[in-house]
mmCIF file of C-alpha atoms and ligand atoms in Angstrom:
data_model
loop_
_atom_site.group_PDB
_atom_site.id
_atom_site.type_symbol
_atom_site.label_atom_id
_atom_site.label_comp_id
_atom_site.label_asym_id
_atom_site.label_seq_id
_atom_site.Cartn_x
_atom_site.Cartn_y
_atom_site.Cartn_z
ATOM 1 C CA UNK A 831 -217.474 177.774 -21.090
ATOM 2 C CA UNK A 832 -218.649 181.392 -19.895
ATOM 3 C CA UNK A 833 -217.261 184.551 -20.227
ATOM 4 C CA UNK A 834 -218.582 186.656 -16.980
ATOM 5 C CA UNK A 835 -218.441 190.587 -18.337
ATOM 6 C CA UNK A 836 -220.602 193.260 -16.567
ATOM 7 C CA UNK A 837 -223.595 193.014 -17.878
ATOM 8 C CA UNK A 838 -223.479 189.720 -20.221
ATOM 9 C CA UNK A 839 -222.458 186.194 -19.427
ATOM 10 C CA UNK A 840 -220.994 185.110 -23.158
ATOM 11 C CA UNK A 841 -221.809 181.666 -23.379
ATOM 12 C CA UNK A 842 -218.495 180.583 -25.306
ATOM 13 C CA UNK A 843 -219.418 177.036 -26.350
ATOM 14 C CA UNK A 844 -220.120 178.690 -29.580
ATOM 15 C CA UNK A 845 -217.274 180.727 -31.565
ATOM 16 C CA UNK A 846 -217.913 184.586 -30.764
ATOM 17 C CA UNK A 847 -217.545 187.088 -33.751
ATOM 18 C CA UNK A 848 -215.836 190.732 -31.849
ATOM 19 C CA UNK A 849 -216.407 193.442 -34.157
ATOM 20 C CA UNK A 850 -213.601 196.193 -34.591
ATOM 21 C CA UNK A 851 -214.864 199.535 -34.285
ATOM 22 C CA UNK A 852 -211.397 202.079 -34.647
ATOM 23 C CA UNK A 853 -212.448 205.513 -34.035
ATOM 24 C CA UNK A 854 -209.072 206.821 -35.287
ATOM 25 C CA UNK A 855 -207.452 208.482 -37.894
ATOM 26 C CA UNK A 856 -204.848 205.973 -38.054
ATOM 27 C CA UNK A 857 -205.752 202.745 -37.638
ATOM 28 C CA UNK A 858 -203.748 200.212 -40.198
ATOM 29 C CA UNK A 859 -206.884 199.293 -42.130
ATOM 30 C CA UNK A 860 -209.696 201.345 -41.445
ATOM 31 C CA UNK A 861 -208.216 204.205 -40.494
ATOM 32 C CA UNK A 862 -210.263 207.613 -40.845
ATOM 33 C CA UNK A 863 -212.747 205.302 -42.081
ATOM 34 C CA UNK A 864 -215.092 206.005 -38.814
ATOM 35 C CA UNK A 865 -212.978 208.415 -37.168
ATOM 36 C CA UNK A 866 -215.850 210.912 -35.989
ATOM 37 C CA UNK A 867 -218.582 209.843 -33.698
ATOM 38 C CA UNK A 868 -221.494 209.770 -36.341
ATOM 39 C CA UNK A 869 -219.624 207.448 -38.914
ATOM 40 C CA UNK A 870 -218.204 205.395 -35.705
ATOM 41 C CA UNK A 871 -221.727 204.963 -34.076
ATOM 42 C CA UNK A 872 -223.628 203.777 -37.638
ATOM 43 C CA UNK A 873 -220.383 201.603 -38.005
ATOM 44 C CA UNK A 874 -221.180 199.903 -34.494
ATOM 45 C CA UNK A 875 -225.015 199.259 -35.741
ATOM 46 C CA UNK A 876 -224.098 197.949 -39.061
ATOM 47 C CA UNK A 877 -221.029 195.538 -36.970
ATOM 48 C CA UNK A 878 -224.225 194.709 -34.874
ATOM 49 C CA UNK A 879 -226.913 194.050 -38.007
ATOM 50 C CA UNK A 880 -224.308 191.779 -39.517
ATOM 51 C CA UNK A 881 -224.269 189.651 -35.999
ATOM 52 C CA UNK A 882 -221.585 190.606 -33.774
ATOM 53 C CA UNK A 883 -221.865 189.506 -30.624
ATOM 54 C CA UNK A 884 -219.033 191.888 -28.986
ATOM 55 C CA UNK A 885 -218.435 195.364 -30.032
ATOM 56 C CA UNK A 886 -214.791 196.415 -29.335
ATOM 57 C CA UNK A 887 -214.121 200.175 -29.306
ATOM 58 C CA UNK A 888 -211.104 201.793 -29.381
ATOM 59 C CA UNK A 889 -209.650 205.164 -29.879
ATOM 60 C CA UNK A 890 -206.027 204.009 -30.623
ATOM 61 C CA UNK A 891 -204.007 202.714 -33.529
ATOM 62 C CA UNK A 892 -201.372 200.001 -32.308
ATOM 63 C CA UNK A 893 -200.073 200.049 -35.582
ATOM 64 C CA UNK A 894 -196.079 199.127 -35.964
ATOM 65 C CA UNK A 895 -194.614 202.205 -36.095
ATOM 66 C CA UNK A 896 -198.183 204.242 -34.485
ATOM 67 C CA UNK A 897 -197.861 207.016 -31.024
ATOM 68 C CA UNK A 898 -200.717 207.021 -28.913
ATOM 69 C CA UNK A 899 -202.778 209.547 -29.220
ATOM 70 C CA UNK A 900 -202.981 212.319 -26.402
ATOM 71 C CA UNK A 901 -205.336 211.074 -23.383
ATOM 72 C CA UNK A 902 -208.084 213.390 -24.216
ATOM 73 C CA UNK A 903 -208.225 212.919 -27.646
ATOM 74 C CA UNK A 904 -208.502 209.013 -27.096
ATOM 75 C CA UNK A 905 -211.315 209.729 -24.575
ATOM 76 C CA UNK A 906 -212.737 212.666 -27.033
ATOM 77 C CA UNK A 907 -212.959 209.902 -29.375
ATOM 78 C CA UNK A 908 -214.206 207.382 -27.907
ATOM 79 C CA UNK A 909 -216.592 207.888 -25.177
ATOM 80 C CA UNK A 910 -219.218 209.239 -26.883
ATOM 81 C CA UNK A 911 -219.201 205.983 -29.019
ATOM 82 C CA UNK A 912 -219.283 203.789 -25.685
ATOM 83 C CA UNK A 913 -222.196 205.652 -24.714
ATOM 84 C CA UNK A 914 -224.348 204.888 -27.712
ATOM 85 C CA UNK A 915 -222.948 201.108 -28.191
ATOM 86 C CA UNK A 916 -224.014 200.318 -24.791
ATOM 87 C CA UNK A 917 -227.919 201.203 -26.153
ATOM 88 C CA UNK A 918 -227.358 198.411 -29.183
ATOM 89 C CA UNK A 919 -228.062 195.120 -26.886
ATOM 90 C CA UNK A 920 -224.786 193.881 -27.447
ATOM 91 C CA UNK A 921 -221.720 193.355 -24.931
ATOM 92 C CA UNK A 922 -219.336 196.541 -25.713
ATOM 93 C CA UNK A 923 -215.496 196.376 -25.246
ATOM 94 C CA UNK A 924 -213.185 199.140 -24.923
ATOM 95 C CA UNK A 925 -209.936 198.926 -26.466
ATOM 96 C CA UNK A 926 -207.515 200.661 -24.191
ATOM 97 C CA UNK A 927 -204.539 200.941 -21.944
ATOM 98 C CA UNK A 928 -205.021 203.774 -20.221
ATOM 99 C CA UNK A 929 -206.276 203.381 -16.871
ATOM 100 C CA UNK A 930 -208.326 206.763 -16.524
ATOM 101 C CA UNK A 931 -210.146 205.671 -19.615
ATOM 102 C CA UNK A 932 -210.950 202.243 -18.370
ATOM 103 C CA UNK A 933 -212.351 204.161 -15.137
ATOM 104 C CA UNK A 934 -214.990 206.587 -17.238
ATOM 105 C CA UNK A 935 -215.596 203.898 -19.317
ATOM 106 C CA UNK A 936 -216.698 201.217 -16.999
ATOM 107 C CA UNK A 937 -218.423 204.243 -15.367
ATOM 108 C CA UNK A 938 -220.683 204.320 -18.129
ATOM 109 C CA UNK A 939 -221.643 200.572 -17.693
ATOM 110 C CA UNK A 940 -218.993 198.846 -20.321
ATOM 111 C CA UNK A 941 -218.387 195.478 -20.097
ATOM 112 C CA UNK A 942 -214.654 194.411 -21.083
ATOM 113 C CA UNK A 943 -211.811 196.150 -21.183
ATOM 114 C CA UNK A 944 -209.407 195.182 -23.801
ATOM 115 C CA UNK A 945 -205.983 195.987 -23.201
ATOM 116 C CA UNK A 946 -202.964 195.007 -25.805
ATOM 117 C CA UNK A 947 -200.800 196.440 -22.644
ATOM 118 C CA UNK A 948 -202.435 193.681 -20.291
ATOM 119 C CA UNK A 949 -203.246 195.731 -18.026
ATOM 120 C CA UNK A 950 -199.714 196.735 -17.179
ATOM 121 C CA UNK A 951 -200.027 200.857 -16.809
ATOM 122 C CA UNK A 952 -199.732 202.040 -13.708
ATOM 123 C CA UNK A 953 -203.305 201.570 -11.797
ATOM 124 C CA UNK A 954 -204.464 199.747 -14.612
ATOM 125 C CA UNK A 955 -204.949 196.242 -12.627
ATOM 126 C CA UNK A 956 -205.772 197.449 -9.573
ATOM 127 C CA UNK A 957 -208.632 199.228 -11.247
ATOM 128 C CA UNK A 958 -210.176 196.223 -12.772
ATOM 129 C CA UNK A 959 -210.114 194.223 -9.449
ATOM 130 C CA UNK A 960 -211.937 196.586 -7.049
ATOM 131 C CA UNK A 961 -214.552 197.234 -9.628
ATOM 132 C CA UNK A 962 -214.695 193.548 -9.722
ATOM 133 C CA UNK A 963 -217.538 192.810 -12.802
ATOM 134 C CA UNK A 964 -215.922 193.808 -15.978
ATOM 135 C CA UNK A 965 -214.261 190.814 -18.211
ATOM 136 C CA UNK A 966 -210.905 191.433 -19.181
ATOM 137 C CA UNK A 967 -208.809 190.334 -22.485
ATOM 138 C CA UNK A 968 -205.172 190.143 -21.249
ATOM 139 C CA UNK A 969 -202.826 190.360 -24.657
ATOM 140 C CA UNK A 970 -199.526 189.669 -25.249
ATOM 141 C CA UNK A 971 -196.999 192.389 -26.930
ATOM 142 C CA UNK A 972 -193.138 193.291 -25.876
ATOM 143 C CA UNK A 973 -192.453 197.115 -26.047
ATOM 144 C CA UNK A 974 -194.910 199.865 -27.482
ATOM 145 C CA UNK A 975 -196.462 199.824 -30.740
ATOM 146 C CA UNK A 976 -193.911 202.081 -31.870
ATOM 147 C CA UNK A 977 -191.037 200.179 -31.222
ATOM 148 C CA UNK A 978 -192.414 196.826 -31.105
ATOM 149 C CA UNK A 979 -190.684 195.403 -34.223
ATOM 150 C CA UNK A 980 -187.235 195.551 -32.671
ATOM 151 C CA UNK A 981 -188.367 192.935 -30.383
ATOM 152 C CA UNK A 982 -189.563 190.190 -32.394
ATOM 153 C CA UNK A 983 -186.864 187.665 -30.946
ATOM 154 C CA UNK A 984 -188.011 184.844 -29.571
ATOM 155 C CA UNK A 985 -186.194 181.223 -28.675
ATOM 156 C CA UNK A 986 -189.723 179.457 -28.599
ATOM 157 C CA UNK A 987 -192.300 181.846 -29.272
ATOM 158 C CA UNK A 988 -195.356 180.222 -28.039
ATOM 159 C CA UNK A 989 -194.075 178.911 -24.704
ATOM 160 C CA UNK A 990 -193.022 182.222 -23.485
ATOM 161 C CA UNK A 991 -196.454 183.766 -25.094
ATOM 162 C CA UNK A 992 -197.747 181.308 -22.929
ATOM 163 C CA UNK A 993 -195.574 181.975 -20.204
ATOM 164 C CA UNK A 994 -196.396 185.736 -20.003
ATOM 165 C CA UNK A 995 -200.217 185.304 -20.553
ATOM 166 C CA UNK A 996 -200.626 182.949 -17.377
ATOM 167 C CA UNK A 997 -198.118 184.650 -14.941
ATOM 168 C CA UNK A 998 -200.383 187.764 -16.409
ATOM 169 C CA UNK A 999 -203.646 185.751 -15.352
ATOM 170 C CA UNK A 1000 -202.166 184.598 -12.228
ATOM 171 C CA UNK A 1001 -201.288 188.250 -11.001
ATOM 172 C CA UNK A 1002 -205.196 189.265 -12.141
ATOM 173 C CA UNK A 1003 -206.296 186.705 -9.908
ATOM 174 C CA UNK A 1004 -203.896 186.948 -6.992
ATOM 175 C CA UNK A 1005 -205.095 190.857 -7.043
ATOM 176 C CA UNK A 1006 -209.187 190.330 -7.229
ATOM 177 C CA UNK A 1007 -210.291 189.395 -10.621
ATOM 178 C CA UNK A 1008 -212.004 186.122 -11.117
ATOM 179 C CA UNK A 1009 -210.765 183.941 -13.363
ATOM 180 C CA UNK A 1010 -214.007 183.514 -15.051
ATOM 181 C CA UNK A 1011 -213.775 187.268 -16.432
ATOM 182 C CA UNK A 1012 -210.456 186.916 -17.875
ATOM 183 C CA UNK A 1013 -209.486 186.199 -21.655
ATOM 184 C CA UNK A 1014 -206.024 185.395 -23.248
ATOM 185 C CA UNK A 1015 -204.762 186.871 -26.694
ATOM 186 C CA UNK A 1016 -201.654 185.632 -27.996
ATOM 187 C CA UNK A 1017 -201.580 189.105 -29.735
ATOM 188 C CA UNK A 1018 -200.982 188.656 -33.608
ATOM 189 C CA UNK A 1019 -198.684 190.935 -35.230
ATOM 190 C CA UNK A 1020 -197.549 192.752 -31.605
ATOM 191 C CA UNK A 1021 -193.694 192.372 -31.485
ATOM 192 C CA UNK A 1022 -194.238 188.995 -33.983
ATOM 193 C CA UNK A 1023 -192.491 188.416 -37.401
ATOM 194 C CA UNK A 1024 -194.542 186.064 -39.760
ATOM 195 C CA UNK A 1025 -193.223 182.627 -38.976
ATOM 196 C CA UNK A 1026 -193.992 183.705 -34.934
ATOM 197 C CA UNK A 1027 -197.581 184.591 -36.273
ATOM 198 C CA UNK A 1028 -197.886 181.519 -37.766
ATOM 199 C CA UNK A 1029 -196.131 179.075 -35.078
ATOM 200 C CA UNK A 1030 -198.995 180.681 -32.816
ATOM 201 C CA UNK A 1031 -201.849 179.650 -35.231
ATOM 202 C CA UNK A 1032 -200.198 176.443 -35.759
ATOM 203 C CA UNK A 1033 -199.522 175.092 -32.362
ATOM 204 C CA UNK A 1034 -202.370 177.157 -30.863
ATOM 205 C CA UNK A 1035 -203.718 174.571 -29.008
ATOM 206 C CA UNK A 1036 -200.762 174.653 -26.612
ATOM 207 C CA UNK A 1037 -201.982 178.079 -25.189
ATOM 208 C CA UNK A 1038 -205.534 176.424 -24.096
ATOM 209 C CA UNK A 1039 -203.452 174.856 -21.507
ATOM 210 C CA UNK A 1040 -203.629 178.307 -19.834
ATOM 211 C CA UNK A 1041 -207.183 176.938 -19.198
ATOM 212 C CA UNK A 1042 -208.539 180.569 -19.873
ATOM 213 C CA UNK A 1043 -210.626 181.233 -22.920
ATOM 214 C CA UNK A 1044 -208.750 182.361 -26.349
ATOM 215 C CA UNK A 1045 -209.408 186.048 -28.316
ATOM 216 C CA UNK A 1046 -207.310 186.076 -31.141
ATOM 217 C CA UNK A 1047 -207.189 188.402 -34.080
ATOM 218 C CA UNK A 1048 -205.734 188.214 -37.610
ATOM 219 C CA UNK A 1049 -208.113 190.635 -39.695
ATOM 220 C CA UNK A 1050 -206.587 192.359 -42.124
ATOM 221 C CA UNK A 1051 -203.096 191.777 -40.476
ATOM 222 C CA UNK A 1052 -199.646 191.843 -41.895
ATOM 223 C CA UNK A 1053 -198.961 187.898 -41.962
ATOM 224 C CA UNK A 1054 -201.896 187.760 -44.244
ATOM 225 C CA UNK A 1055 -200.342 189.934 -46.646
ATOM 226 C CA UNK A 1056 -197.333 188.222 -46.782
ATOM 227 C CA UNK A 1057 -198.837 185.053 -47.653
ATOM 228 C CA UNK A 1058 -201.106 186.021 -50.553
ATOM 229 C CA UNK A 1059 -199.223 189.292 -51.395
ATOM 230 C CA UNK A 1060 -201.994 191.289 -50.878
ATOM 231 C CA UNK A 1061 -202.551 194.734 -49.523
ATOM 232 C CA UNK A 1062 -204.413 195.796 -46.781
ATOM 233 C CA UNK A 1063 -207.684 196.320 -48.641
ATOM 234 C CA UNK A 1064 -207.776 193.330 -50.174
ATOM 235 C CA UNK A 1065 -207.704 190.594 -47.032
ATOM 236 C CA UNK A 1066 -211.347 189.677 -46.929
ATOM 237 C CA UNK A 1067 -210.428 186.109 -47.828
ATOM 238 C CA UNK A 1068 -207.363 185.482 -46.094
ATOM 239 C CA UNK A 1069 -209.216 187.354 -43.103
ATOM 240 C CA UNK A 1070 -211.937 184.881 -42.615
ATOM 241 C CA UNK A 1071 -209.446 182.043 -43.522
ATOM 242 C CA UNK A 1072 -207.565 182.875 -40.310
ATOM 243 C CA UNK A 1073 -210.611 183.210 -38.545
ATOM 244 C CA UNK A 1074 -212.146 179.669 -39.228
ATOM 245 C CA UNK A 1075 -208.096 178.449 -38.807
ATOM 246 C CA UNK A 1076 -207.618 179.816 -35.557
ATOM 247 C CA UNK A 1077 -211.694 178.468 -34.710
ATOM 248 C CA UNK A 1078 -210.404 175.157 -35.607
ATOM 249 C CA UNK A 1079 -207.660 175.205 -33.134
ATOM 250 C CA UNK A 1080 -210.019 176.476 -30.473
ATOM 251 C CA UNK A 1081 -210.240 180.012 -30.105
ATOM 252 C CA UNK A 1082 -213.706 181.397 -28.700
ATOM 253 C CA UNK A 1083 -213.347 184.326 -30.109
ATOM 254 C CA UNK A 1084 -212.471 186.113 -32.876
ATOM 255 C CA UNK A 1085 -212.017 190.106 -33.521
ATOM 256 C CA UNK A 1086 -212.116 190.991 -37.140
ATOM 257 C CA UNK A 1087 -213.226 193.916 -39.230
ATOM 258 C CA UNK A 1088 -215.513 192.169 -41.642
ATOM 259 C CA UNK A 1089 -218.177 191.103 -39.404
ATOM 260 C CA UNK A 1090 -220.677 189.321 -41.786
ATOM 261 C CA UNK A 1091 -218.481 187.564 -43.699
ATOM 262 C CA UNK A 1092 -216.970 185.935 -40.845
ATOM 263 C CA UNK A 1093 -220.763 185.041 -39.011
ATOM 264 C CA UNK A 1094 -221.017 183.302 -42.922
ATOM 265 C CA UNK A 1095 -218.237 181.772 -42.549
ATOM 266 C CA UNK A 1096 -218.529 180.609 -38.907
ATOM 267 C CA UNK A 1097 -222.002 179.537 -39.873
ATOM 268 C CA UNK A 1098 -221.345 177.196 -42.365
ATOM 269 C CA UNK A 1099 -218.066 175.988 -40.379
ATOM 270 C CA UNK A 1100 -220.962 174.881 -37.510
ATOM 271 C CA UNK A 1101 -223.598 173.065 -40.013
ATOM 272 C CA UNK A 1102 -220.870 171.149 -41.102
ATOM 273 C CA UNK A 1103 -220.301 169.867 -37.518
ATOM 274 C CA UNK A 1104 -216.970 170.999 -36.915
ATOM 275 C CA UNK A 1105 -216.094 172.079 -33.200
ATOM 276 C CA UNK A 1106 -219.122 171.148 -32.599
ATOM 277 C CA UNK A 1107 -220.511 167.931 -29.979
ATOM 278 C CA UNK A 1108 -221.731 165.386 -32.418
ATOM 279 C CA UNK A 1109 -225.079 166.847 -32.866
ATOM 280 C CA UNK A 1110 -226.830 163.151 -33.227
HETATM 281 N N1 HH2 B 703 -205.206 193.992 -32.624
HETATM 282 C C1 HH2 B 703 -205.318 195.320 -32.803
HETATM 283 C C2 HH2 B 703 -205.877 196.126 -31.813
HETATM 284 N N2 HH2 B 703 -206.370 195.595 -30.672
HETATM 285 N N3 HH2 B 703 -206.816 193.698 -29.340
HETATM 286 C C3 HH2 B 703 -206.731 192.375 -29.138
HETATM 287 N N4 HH2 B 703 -207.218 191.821 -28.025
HETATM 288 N N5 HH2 B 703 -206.160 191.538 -30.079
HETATM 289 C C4 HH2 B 703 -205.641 192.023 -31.245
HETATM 290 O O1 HH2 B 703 -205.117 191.219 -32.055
HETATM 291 C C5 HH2 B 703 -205.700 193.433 -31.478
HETATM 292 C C6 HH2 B 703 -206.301 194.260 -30.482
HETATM 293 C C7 HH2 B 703 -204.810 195.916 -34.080
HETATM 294 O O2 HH2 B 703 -205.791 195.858 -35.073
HETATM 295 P P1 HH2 B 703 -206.725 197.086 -35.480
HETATM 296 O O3 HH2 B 703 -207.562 197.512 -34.321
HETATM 297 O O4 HH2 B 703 -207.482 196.757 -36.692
HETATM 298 O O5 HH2 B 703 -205.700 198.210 -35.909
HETATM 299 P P2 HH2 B 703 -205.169 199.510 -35.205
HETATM 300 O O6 HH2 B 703 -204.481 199.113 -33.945
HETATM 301 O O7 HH2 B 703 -204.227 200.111 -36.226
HETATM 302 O O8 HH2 B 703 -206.360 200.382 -34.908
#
């Protein structure tokens, strides 16, 4: 299994470790943390030391409750962090929804475009087809980040997840985009109570039937909390649990703050064979 972005082919038969990089004041867990350039640019060559093998970059906090940020200030933020990512030998992911981002962005040479919008603002899609060799991760949400809570109603969350996601892919496809540069998140935490969060990690499996690869990410999120009861700063475990959880049920790739603890983690998971063909 590949992942086709614009200048790397991810070879997915191993799980891939994305590494958060939130250049915002906001952001749920990090936020402020590496919200000017400097801090945000030694932040994506630490992410990279520790063995990322994606960089995701993003200049908006989705938080529940969070309003985007102005358009300039998101591309204030983050550009200037693209630029020096794309020097670090690693794939580089922008985390946006706003199509004249994408389009300076992928001017620059980035490689994915993340969008926890799927690609739905105006322009957005169309974009990504005609320029036709960045990969895309399609996730799922209902409403805006600031709202999203209200609709957390579901009658069988992971069907229509996985509903959405491949009438999503379909319309990528139908409008340009090969299929082989497209990713599915089921989009943790995005218009999800706990028990929705966890029917997704439980019967993940279901949404490889989209026959698209699977991004998922739990760092640090809200779920985790309410299962061990602790706060934000204190998810490091229950972070890389998720991680090897969600590896287990066949994600290829995971986007999490903690970087090295979760290449550890992943590591170890490997040597002792699991996901893996049997290596005799
Ligand atoms: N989660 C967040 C942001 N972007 N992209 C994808 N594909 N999947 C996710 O689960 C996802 C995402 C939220 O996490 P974080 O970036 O840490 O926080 P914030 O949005 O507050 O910056």
């Amino acid at each position: 299994m590949l992942w086709q972005t614009t200048r790397h082919r991810i070879d997915l038969t191993v799980p891939r470790v994305m590494g958060i990089v939130n250049v915002t004041p906001d952001s749920f867990s990090d936020g402020g943390r590496h919200a000017d350039t400097a801090a945000a640019v030694v932040h994506c060559e630490t992410l990279v030391r520790e063995g990322a093998d994606i960089l995701d970059i993003g200049g908006e906090s989705t938080r529940p409750g969070a309003l985007p940020p102005g358009a300039d200030e998101e591309a204030a933020r983050v550009l200037p962090v693209l630029r020096a990512a794309l020097t670090l030998g690693v794939p580089v992911s922008v985390d946006t929804s706003r199509p004249a981002l994408m389009r300076q962005a992928l001017d620059l040479g980035v490689d994915i475009v993340n969008d926890v919008r799927a690609l739905r603002q105006a322009g957005a899609l169309e974009l990504l087809a005609a320029h036709g060799t960045a990969g895309v991760c399609l996730m799922h949400m209902r409403g805006e980040p600031g709202t999203m809570r209200e609709q957390a109603h579901y009658d069988d969350v992971v069907a229509e997840v996985g509903d959405f996601l491949r009438r999503r892919t379909e319309e990528l496809i139908a409008a340009g985009v090969e299929a082989g540069r497209i990713v599915v998140d089921p989009g943790i935490g995005f218009a999800k109570t706990t028990v929705h969060n966890l029917a997704l990690l439980q019967r993940q499996r279901e949404l490889l039937d989209l026959g698209r690869p699977l991004l998922v990410g739990w760092s640090r999120k809200g779920t985790l909390g309410q299962i061990t009861g602790r706060p934000v700063s204190e998810r490091l475990a229950a972070s890389v649990a998720a991680a090897l959880a969600a590896v287990a049920r066949g994600a290829a790739i995971v986007r999490v703050h903690d970087v090295a603890a979760t290449v550890d983690a992943l590591k170890v998971w490997r040597a002792a064979g699991q996901g893996l063909a049997d290596p005799a």
